[in-house]
Structure formats: C-alpha cells, structure tokens
mmCIF file with all atom_site columns, C-alpha atoms in Angstrom:
data_model
loop_
_atom_site.group_PDB
_atom_site.id
_atom_site.type_symbol
_atom_site.label_atom_id
_atom_site.label_alt_id
_atom_site.label_comp_id
_atom_site.label_asym_id
_atom_site.label_entity_id
_atom_site.label_seq_id
_atom_site.pdbx_PDB_ins_code
_atom_site.Cartn_x
_atom_site.Cartn_y
_atom_site.Cartn_z
_atom_site.occupancy
_atom_site.B_iso_or_equiv
_atom_site.pdbx_formal_charge
_atom_site.auth_seq_id
_atom_site.auth_comp_id
_atom_site.auth_asym_id
_atom_site.auth_atom_id
_atom_site.pdbx_PDB_model_num
ATOM 1   C CA . MET A 1 1   ? 95.329  126.771 65.062  1.00 0.00 ? 1   MET A CA 1
ATOM 2   C CA . THR A 1 2   ? 92.243  125.657 67.574  1.00 0.00 ? 2   THR A CA 1
ATOM 3   C CA . THR A 1 3   ? 92.099  124.621 70.730  1.00 0.00 ? 3   THR A CA 1
ATOM 4   C CA . ILE A 1 4   ? 89.198  122.556 72.088  1.00 0.00 ? 4   ILE A CA 1
ATOM 5   C CA . ALA A 1 5   ? 88.309  122.755 76.021  1.00 0.00 ? 5   ALA A CA 1
ATOM 6   C CA . THR A 1 6   ? 87.942  120.070 77.814  1.00 0.00 ? 6   THR A CA 1
ATOM 7   C CA . ARG A 1 7   ? 85.623  119.314 80.124  1.00 0.00 ? 7   ARG A CA 1
ATOM 8   C CA . ARG A 1 8   ? 85.196  117.687 83.391  1.00 0.00 ? 8   ARG A CA 1
ATOM 9   C CA . PRO A 1 9   ? 82.055  115.337 82.654  1.00 0.00 ? 9   PRO A CA 1
ATOM 10  C CA . ALA A 1 10  ? 79.011  115.621 84.589  1.00 0.00 ? 10  ALA A CA 1
ATOM 11  C CA . LEU A 1 11  ? 78.707  112.671 87.409  1.00 0.00 ? 11  LEU A CA 1
ATOM 12  C CA . SER A 1 12  ? 75.325  110.426 86.289  1.00 0.00 ? 12  SER A CA 1
ATOM 13  C CA . LEU A 1 13  ? 74.539  107.385 87.291  1.00 0.00 ? 13  LEU A CA 1
ATOM 14  C CA . THR A 1 14  ? 76.952  105.316 84.536  1.00 0.00 ? 14  THR A CA 1
ATOM 15  C CA . THR A 1 15  ? 79.835  106.995 84.185  1.00 0.00 ? 15  THR A CA 1
ATOM 16  C CA . PRO A 1 16  ? 82.816  104.590 85.771  1.00 0.00 ? 16  PRO A CA 1
ATOM 17  C CA . ILE A 1 17  ? 84.285  107.264 88.740  1.00 0.00 ? 17  ILE A CA 1
ATOM 18  C CA . PHE A 1 18  ? 80.108  106.815 90.081  1.00 0.00 ? 18  PHE A CA 1
ATOM 19  C CA . LEU A 1 19  ? 79.877  103.348 89.411  1.00 0.00 ? 19  LEU A CA 1
ATOM 20  C CA . GLN A 1 20  ? 83.623  102.327 91.375  1.00 0.00 ? 20  GLN A CA 1
ATOM 21  C CA . ARG A 1 21  ? 82.024  104.500 94.291  1.00 0.00 ? 21  ARG A CA 1
ATOM 22  C CA . LEU A 1 22  ? 78.894  102.790 93.778  1.00 0.00 ? 22  LEU A CA 1
ATOM 23  C CA . GLU A 1 23  ? 80.271  99.711  94.044  1.00 0.00 ? 23  GLU A CA 1
ATOM 24  C CA . GLY A 1 24  ? 82.867  100.633 97.041  1.00 0.00 ? 24  GLY A CA 1
ATOM 25  C CA . LEU A 1 25  ? 79.482  101.577 99.110  1.00 0.00 ? 25  LEU A CA 1
ATOM 26  C CA . ALA A 1 26  ? 78.044  98.241  98.321  1.00 0.00 ? 26  ALA A CA 1
ATOM 27  C CA . ALA A 1 27  ? 81.685  96.270  99.557  1.00 0.00 ? 27  ALA A CA 1
ATOM 28  C CA . MET A 1 28  ? 81.284  98.601  103.380 1.00 0.00 ? 28  MET A CA 1
ATOM 29  C CA . GLY A 1 29  ? 77.678  97.265  103.519 1.00 0.00 ? 29  GLY A CA 1
ATOM 30  C CA . PHE A 1 30  ? 78.372  93.916  102.781 1.00 0.00 ? 30  PHE A CA 1
ATOM 31  C CA . GLY A 1 31  ? 81.871  94.125  105.629 1.00 0.00 ? 31  GLY A CA 1
ATOM 32  C CA . ILE A 1 32  ? 79.162  95.758  107.646 1.00 0.00 ? 32  ILE A CA 1
ATOM 33  C CA . VAL A 1 33  ? 75.868  93.310  107.612 1.00 0.00 ? 33  VAL A CA 1
ATOM 34  C CA . ALA A 1 34  ? 78.831  90.106  107.683 1.00 0.00 ? 34  ALA A CA 1
ATOM 35  C CA . TYR A 1 35  ? 80.424  91.451  110.652 1.00 0.00 ? 35  TYR A CA 1
ATOM 36  C CA . ALA A 1 36  ? 77.451  91.996  112.298 1.00 0.00 ? 36  ALA A CA 1
ATOM 37  C CA . PHE A 1 37  ? 75.307  87.973  111.076 1.00 0.00 ? 37  PHE A CA 1
ATOM 38  C CA . LEU A 1 38  ? 79.024  87.214  113.154 1.00 0.00 ? 38  LEU A CA 1
ATOM 39  C CA . ASP A 1 39  ? 78.033  88.985  116.439 1.00 0.00 ? 39  ASP A CA 1
ATOM 40  C CA . GLN A 1 40  ? 81.407  90.035  117.148 1.00 0.00 ? 40  GLN A CA 1
ATOM 41  C CA . SER A 1 41  ? 82.201  92.935  119.090 1.00 0.00 ? 41  SER A CA 1
ATOM 42  C CA . TRP A 1 42  ? 81.900  96.258  117.480 1.00 0.00 ? 42  TRP A CA 1
ATOM 43  C CA . LEU A 1 43  ? 84.045  97.537  119.481 1.00 0.00 ? 43  LEU A CA 1
ATOM 44  C CA . VAL A 1 44  ? 86.720  95.586  118.216 1.00 0.00 ? 44  VAL A CA 1
ATOM 45  C CA . PHE A 1 45  ? 84.841  97.157  114.608 1.00 0.00 ? 45  PHE A CA 1
ATOM 46  C CA . ALA A 1 46  ? 85.745  100.516 115.411 1.00 0.00 ? 46  ALA A CA 1
ATOM 47  C CA . LEU A 1 47  ? 88.704  99.862  116.416 1.00 0.00 ? 47  LEU A CA 1
ATOM 48  C CA . LEU A 1 48  ? 90.577  98.074  113.753 1.00 0.00 ? 48  LEU A CA 1
ATOM 49  C CA . PHE A 1 49  ? 88.082  99.864  110.759 1.00 0.00 ? 49  PHE A CA 1
ATOM 50  C CA . LEU A 1 50  ? 91.048  101.839 109.683 1.00 0.00 ? 50  LEU A CA 1
ATOM 51  C CA . SER A 1 51  ? 94.000  99.392  110.931 1.00 0.00 ? 51  SER A CA 1
ATOM 52  C CA . PRO A 1 52  ? 94.390  98.927  106.505 1.00 0.00 ? 52  PRO A CA 1
ATOM 53  C CA . ASP A 1 53  ? 95.884  102.555 106.302 1.00 0.00 ? 53  ASP A CA 1
ATOM 54  C CA . LEU A 1 54  ? 99.274  101.582 108.624 1.00 0.00 ? 54  LEU A CA 1
ATOM 55  C CA . PHE A 1 55  ? 100.473 99.732  105.139 1.00 0.00 ? 55  PHE A CA 1
ATOM 56  C CA . MET A 1 56  ? 100.678 103.388 104.467 1.00 0.00 ? 56  MET A CA 1
ATOM 57  C CA . LEU A 1 57  ? 104.077 103.903 106.764 1.00 0.00 ? 57  LEU A CA 1
ATOM 58  C CA . GLY A 1 58  ? 105.876 102.172 103.213 1.00 0.00 ? 58  GLY A CA 1
ATOM 59  C CA . TYR A 1 59  ? 106.183 105.388 101.932 1.00 0.00 ? 59  TYR A CA 1
ATOM 60  C CA . LEU A 1 60  ? 108.571 105.981 104.625 1.00 0.00 ? 60  LEU A CA 1
ATOM 61  C CA . ARG A 1 61  ? 110.539 104.637 102.877 1.00 0.00 ? 61  ARG A CA 1
ATOM 62  C CA . SER A 1 62  ? 109.779 105.852 98.983  1.00 0.00 ? 62  SER A CA 1
ATOM 63  C CA . ILE A 1 63  ? 106.882 106.042 96.919  1.00 0.00 ? 63  ILE A CA 1
ATOM 64  C CA . ARG A 1 64  ? 107.189 102.584 95.249  1.00 0.00 ? 64  ARG A CA 1
ATOM 65  C CA . THR A 1 65  ? 107.316 100.942 97.943  1.00 0.00 ? 65  THR A CA 1
ATOM 66  C CA . GLY A 1 66  ? 104.438 102.575 99.679  1.00 0.00 ? 66  GLY A CA 1
ATOM 67  C CA . ALA A 1 67  ? 102.218 101.858 96.831  1.00 0.00 ? 67  ALA A CA 1
ATOM 68  C CA . ALA A 1 68  ? 103.374 98.441  96.836  1.00 0.00 ? 68  ALA A CA 1
ATOM 69  C CA . LEU A 1 69  ? 102.432 97.664  100.510 1.00 0.00 ? 69  LEU A CA 1
ATOM 70  C CA . TYR A 1 70  ? 99.099  100.460 100.728 1.00 0.00 ? 70  TYR A CA 1
ATOM 71  C CA . ASN A 1 71  ? 98.090  98.004  97.334  1.00 0.00 ? 71  ASN A CA 1
ATOM 72  C CA . LEU A 1 72  ? 98.821  94.862  99.621  1.00 0.00 ? 72  LEU A CA 1
ATOM 73  C CA . GLY A 1 73  ? 96.044  96.352  102.187 1.00 0.00 ? 73  GLY A CA 1
ATOM 74  C CA . HIS A 1 74  ? 93.567  97.635  100.067 1.00 0.00 ? 74  HIS A CA 1
ATOM 75  C CA . SER A 1 75  ? 93.136  94.816  97.446  1.00 0.00 ? 75  SER A CA 1
ATOM 76  C CA . TYR A 1 76  ? 90.293  92.141  98.373  1.00 0.00 ? 76  TYR A CA 1
ATOM 77  C CA . ALA A 1 77  ? 91.904  89.134  97.619  1.00 0.00 ? 77  ALA A CA 1
ATOM 78  C CA . ALA A 1 78  ? 94.446  89.984  100.761 1.00 0.00 ? 78  ALA A CA 1
ATOM 79  C CA . PRO A 1 79  ? 90.883  89.919  103.383 1.00 0.00 ? 79  PRO A CA 1
ATOM 80  C CA . ALA A 1 80  ? 89.522  86.833  101.291 1.00 0.00 ? 80  ALA A CA 1
ATOM 81  C CA . LEU A 1 81  ? 92.670  84.672  102.130 1.00 0.00 ? 81  LEU A CA 1
ATOM 82  C CA . LEU A 1 82  ? 91.876  85.544  105.554 1.00 0.00 ? 82  LEU A CA 1
ATOM 83  C CA . ALA A 1 83  ? 88.258  84.643  105.109 1.00 0.00 ? 83  ALA A CA 1
ATOM 84  C CA . LEU A 1 84  ? 89.700  80.993  103.694 1.00 0.00 ? 84  LEU A CA 1
ATOM 85  C CA . GLY A 1 85  ? 91.803  81.021  107.104 1.00 0.00 ? 85  GLY A CA 1
ATOM 86  C CA . GLY A 1 86  ? 88.288  81.099  108.754 1.00 0.00 ? 86  GLY A CA 1
ATOM 87  C CA . LEU A 1 87  ? 87.708  77.453  107.395 1.00 0.00 ? 87  LEU A CA 1
ATOM 88  C CA . PHE A 1 88  ? 90.452  76.588  109.224 1.00 0.00 ? 88  PHE A CA 1
ATOM 89  C CA . ALA A 1 89  ? 91.185  78.376  112.376 1.00 0.00 ? 89  ALA A CA 1
ATOM 90  C CA . GLY A 1 90  ? 87.896  79.908  113.461 1.00 0.00 ? 90  GLY A CA 1
ATOM 91  C CA . GLU A 1 91  ? 85.358  82.717  113.092 1.00 0.00 ? 91  GLU A CA 1
ATOM 92  C CA . ILE A 1 92  ? 87.867  85.452  114.264 1.00 0.00 ? 92  ILE A CA 1
ATOM 93  C CA . PHE A 1 93  ? 89.084  85.457  111.168 1.00 0.00 ? 93  PHE A CA 1
ATOM 94  C CA . TYR A 1 94  ? 86.084  85.912  109.121 1.00 0.00 ? 94  TYR A CA 1
ATOM 95  C CA . GLY A 1 95  ? 85.526  89.113  111.482 1.00 0.00 ? 95  GLY A CA 1
ATOM 96  C CA . LEU A 1 96  ? 89.448  90.304  110.560 1.00 0.00 ? 96  LEU A CA 1
ATOM 97  C CA . ALA A 1 97  ? 87.752  89.828  106.409 1.00 0.00 ? 97  ALA A CA 1
ATOM 98  C CA . ALA A 1 98  ? 84.682  91.634  106.947 1.00 0.00 ? 98  ALA A CA 1
ATOM 99  C CA . ILE A 1 99  ? 86.355  94.818  108.672 1.00 0.00 ? 99  ILE A CA 1
ATOM 100 C CA . TRP A 1 100 ? 88.704  94.752  106.360 1.00 0.00 ? 100 TRP A CA 1
ATOM 101 C CA . VAL A 1 101 ? 86.465  94.851  103.076 1.00 0.00 ? 101 VAL A CA 1
ATOM 102 C CA . ALA A 1 102 ? 84.022  97.174  104.734 1.00 0.00 ? 102 ALA A CA 1
ATOM 103 C CA . HIS A 1 103 ? 87.557  99.673  105.266 1.00 0.00 ? 103 HIS A CA 1
ATOM 104 C CA . ILE A 1 104 ? 88.597  98.908  102.184 1.00 0.00 ? 104 ILE A CA 1
ATOM 105 C CA . GLY A 1 105 ? 85.010  99.402  100.771 1.00 0.00 ? 105 GLY A CA 1
ATOM 106 C CA . PHE A 1 106 ? 84.699  102.436 102.329 1.00 0.00 ? 106 PHE A CA 1
ATOM 107 C CA . ASP A 1 107 ? 87.705  103.746 100.643 1.00 0.00 ? 107 ASP A CA 1
ATOM 108 C CA . ARG A 1 108 ? 86.920  102.945 97.160  1.00 0.00 ? 108 ARG A CA 1
ATOM 109 C CA . MET A 1 109 ? 83.269  104.735 98.013  1.00 0.00 ? 109 MET A CA 1
ATOM 110 C CA . LEU A 1 110 ? 85.233  107.872 98.784  1.00 0.00 ? 110 LEU A CA 1
ATOM 111 C CA . GLY A 1 111 ? 87.715  107.800 95.862  1.00 0.00 ? 111 GLY A CA 1
ATOM 112 C CA . TYR A 1 112 ? 91.239  106.757 97.439  1.00 0.00 ? 112 TYR A CA 1
ATOM 113 C CA . GLY A 1 113 ? 91.767  103.703 94.432  1.00 0.00 ? 113 GLY A CA 1
ATOM 114 C CA . LEU A 1 114 ? 94.624  101.380 94.160  1.00 0.00 ? 114 LEU A CA 1
ATOM 115 C CA . LYS A 1 115 ? 98.027  103.614 94.124  1.00 0.00 ? 115 LYS A CA 1
ATOM 116 C CA . LEU A 1 116 ? 99.781  104.362 91.383  1.00 0.00 ? 116 LEU A CA 1
ATOM 117 C CA . ASP A 1 117 ? 103.748 104.750 91.285  1.00 0.00 ? 117 ASP A CA 1
ATOM 118 C CA . GLY A 1 118 ? 103.617 108.550 90.518  1.00 0.00 ? 118 GLY A CA 1
ATOM 119 C CA . GLY A 1 119 ? 102.721 109.260 94.197  1.00 0.00 ? 119 GLY A CA 1
ATOM 120 C CA . PHE A 1 120 ? 100.341 108.904 96.809  1.00 0.00 ? 120 PHE A CA 1
ATOM 121 C CA . ASP A 1 121 ? 97.927  111.245 95.111  1.00 0.00 ? 121 ASP A CA 1
ATOM 122 C CA . GLN A 1 122 ? 97.387  109.325 91.688  1.00 0.00 ? 122 GLN A CA 1
ATOM 123 C CA . THR A 1 123 ? 95.147  106.411 91.659  1.00 0.00 ? 123 THR A CA 1
ATOM 124 C CA . HIS A 1 124 ? 93.655  104.026 89.884  1.00 0.00 ? 124 HIS A CA 1
ATOM 125 C CA . LEU A 1 125 ? 90.534  105.831 90.070  1.00 0.00 ? 125 LEU A CA 1
ATOM 126 C CA . GLY A 1 126 ? 92.021  109.297 89.687  1.00 0.00 ? 126 GLY A CA 1
ATOM 127 C CA . PRO A 1 127 ? 93.975  111.719 91.518  1.00 0.00 ? 127 PRO A CA 1
ATOM 128 C CA . ILE A 1 128 ? 92.491  112.650 94.427  1.00 0.00 ? 128 ILE A CA 1
ATOM 129 C CA . GLY A 1 129 ? 94.017  115.709 96.570  1.00 0.00 ? 129 GLY A CA 1
ATOM 130 C CA . LYS A 1 130 ? 95.788  118.646 95.236  1.00 0.00 ? 130 LYS A CA 1
ATOM 131 C CA . ALA A 1 131 ? 96.018  116.237 92.470  1.00 0.00 ? 131 ALA A CA 1
ATOM 132 C CA . LYS A 1 132 ? 92.915  116.846 91.486  1.00 0.00 ? 132 LYS A CA 1
ATOM 133 C CA . ALA A 1 133 ? 92.659  119.698 91.663  1.00 0.00 ? 133 ALA A CA 1
ATOM 134 C CA . ARG A 1 134 ? 95.393  120.583 88.804  1.00 0.00 ? 134 ARG A CA 1
#
C-alpha cells in the first residue's frame, strides 16, 4: 500500500485563499475611502469598527446560533441594506455601512470567513486558529 504525502500548497498570487484575502483588503480600503469621502467622525469610525463582532454573542447560546448570527453580521448584504436605508434616512447610514464594509473586509483579509456549523474555527475560507494547526 502506498501513501501519498499531502503538502500544503505554496501561497501564490493565484490561489483562491490569497485572492479572497486580497478581496478583503480591497473591501476594507473601499470602506475606509468611502467613509473619508463622507467626511464623518473618525472617532465614530474607531468606536464602531469592531462592533460587528458583537454578533459572536450568539455562540453563548449554541454553535449553530452563533454561526448564523455571526454570518448575518459578516455578510456584505447587511451593510448594503443599511446603505440603501441611507436613501431614505440620511448620510449617517452611509457612514455606518462604510464602517461595516471596512470591518468585514478586515476580517476577510485576516482569514476570518463566514462560519460553518462545525465551530467558530471552521470558516468558508478554511480553518483558523488551532484548527488550522491540526
């Protein structure tokens, strides 16, 4: 019986993981630039930048609830809907959406993807943390 050694593929400019992280960097940059053009308070930006991570509190109930809530808060659909609300409610909604997009992009750039039901360390971008080392 022969065994095939599995190797981790080298990170190159064309691997899906690298491209997804690059997309995250682009989204973060877009959110920051959009916020700058809106000329809103950078203190508000700093205070709210990590607020989407409050969606992790769902993990206190269960892995499934945590993954569902985290994914709702870390999908680009949510800030897109918030930005649409800006058409009716004013520019503050655009600023909040830009902060949210910047946060999601930052997470994706670092490799934190949408969560799977297997646990917080299982993402659509692959395992993170201790699960990655396994």
